[in-house]
Short mmCIF file of C-alpha atoms in Angstrom, two decimals:
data_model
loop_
_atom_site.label_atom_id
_atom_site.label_comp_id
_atom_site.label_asym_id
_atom_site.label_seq_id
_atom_site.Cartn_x
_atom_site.Cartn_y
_atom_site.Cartn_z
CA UNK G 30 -9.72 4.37 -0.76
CA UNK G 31 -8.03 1.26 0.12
CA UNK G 32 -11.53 -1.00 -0.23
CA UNK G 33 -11.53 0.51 -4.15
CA UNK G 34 -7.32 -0.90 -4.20
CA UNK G 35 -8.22 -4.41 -2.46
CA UNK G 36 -11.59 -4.48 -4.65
CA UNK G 37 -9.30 -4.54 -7.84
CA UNK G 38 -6.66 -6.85 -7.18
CA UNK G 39 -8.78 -9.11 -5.74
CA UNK G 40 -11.37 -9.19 -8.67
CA UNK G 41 -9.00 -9.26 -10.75
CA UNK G 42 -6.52 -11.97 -9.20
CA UNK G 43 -10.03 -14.18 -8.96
CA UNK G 44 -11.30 -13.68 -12.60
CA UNK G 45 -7.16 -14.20 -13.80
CA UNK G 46 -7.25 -17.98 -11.65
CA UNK G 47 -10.62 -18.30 -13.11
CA UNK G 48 -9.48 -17.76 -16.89
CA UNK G 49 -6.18 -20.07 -16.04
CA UNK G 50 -8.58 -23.02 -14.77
CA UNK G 51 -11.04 -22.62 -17.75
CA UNK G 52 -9.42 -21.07 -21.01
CA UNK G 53 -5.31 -21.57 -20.26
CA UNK G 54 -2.14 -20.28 -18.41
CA UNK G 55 -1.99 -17.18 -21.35
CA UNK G 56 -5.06 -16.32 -21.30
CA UNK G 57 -5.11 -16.01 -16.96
CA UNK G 58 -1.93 -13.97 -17.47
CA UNK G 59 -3.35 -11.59 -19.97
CA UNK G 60 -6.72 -10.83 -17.45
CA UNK G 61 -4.31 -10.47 -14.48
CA UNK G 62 -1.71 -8.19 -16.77
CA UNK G 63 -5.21 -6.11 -17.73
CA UNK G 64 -6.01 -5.69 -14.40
CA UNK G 65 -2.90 -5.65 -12.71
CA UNK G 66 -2.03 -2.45 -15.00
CA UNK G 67 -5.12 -0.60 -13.76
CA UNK G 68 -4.71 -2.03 -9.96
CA UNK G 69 -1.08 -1.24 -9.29
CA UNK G 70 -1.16 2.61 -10.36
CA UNK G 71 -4.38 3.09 -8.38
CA UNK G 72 -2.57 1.35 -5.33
CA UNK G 73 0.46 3.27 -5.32
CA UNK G 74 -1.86 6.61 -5.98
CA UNK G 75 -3.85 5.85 -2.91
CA UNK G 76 -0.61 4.50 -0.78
CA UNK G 77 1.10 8.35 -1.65
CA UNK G 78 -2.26 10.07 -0.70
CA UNK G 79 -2.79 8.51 2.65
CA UNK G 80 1.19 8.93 2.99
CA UNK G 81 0.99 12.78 2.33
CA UNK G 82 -0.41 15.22 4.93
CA UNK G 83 -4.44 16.25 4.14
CA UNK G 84 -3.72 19.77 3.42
CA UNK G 85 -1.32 18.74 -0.08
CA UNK G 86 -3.63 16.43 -0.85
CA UNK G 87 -5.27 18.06 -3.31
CA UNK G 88 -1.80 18.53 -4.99
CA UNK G 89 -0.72 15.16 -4.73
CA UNK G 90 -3.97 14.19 -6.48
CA UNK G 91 -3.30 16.69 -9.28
CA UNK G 92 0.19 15.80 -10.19
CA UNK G 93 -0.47 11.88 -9.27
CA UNK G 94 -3.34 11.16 -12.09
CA UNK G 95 -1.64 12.38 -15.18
CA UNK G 96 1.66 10.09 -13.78
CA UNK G 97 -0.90 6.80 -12.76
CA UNK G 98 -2.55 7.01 -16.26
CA UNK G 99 0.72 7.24 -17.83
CA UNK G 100 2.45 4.22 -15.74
CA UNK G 101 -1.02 2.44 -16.89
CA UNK G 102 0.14 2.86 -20.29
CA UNK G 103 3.69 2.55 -19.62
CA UNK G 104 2.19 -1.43 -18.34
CA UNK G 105 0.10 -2.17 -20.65
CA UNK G 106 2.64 -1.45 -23.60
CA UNK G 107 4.88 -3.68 -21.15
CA UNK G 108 2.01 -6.54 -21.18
CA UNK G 109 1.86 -6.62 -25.26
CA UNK G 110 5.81 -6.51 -25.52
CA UNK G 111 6.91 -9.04 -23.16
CA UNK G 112 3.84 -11.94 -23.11
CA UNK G 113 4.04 -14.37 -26.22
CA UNK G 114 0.91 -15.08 -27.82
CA UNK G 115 -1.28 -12.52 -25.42
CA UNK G 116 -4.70 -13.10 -25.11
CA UNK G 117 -6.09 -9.86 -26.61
CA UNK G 118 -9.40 -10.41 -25.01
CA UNK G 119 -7.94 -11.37 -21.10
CA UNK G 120 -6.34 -8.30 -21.65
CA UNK G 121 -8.98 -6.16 -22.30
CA UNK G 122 -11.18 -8.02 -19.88
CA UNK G 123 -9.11 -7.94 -16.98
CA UNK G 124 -8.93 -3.64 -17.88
CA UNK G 125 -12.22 -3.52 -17.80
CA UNK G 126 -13.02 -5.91 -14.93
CA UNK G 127 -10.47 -3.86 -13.03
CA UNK G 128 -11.81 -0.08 -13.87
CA UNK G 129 -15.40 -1.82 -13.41
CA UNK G 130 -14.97 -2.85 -10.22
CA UNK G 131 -14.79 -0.02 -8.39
CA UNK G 132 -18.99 0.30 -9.11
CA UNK G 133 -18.74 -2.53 -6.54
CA UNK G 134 -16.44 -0.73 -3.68
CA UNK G 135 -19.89 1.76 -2.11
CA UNK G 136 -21.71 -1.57 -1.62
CA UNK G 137 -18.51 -3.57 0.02
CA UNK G 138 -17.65 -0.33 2.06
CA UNK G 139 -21.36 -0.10 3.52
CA UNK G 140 -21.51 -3.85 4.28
CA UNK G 141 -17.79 -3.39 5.99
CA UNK G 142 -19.00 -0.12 7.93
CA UNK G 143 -22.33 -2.06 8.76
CA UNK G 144 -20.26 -5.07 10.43
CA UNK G 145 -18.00 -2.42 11.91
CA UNK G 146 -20.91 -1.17 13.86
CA UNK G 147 -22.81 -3.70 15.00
CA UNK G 148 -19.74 -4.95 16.45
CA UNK G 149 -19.56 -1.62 18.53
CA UNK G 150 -23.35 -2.17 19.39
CA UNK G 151 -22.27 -5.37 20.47
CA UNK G 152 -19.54 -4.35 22.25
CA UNK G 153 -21.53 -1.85 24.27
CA UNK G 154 -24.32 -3.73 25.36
CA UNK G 155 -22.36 -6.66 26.57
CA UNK G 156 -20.38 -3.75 28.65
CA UNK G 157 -23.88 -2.42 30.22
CA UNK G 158 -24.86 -6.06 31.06
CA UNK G 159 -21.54 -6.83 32.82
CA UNK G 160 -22.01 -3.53 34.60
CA UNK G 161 -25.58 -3.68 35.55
CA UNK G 162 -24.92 -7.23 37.35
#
């Protein structure tokens, strides 16, 4: 859950420094305010769900949607209202880079779980060599 939250802020932070170095300051803002309004729901969503015991879960999940897709509204409203000359097209890029994303999080978690256990491997063999001299 928490490779899916560091997935979109980090895509998103990148392709918002990328859009500042090529196209402009407004138009990095407007990716990372896309983004950002997609990333910070889903974060505080998965921060309440590992927070709450496994049996409300379920519960949590139910009544925490409806509230993150409304408090993605609530910032992208906030992103048109309060930056001058937005960058319609940052905006909508960083949403979708940010929603997209997440077809990217199965691949990072396997490589992460992969590493994880070859480190264990590791770990364990270089324990039955020290033993077996």
């Amino acid at each position: 859950m928490l490779t899916a939250v560091i997935t979109q802020t980090v895509g998103t932070l990148i392709a918002g420094f990328i859009a500042w170095l090529v196209w402009g300051p407004i138009v990095g803002l407007s990716v990372v305010a896309g983004g950002g309004s997609i990333a910070i729901p889903n974060a505080l969503l998965a921060l309440r769900l590992i927070a709450s015991r496994p049996e409300v879960g379920p519960i949590v999940l139910l009544i925490g949607e409806p509230i993150k897709i409304a408090l993605s509204v609530l910032l992208l409203w906030a992103a048109v209202h309060w930056i001058e000359d937005l960058s319609w097209l940052g905006l909508i890029s960083g949403l979708v880079l940010a929603l997209k994303s997440l077809l990217l999080t199965p691949w990072i978690q396997s490589h992460l779980d992969r590493r994880q256990a070859d480190r264990m491997v590791s770990k364990l063999v270089n324990a039955q060599t020290k033993s077996s001299d």
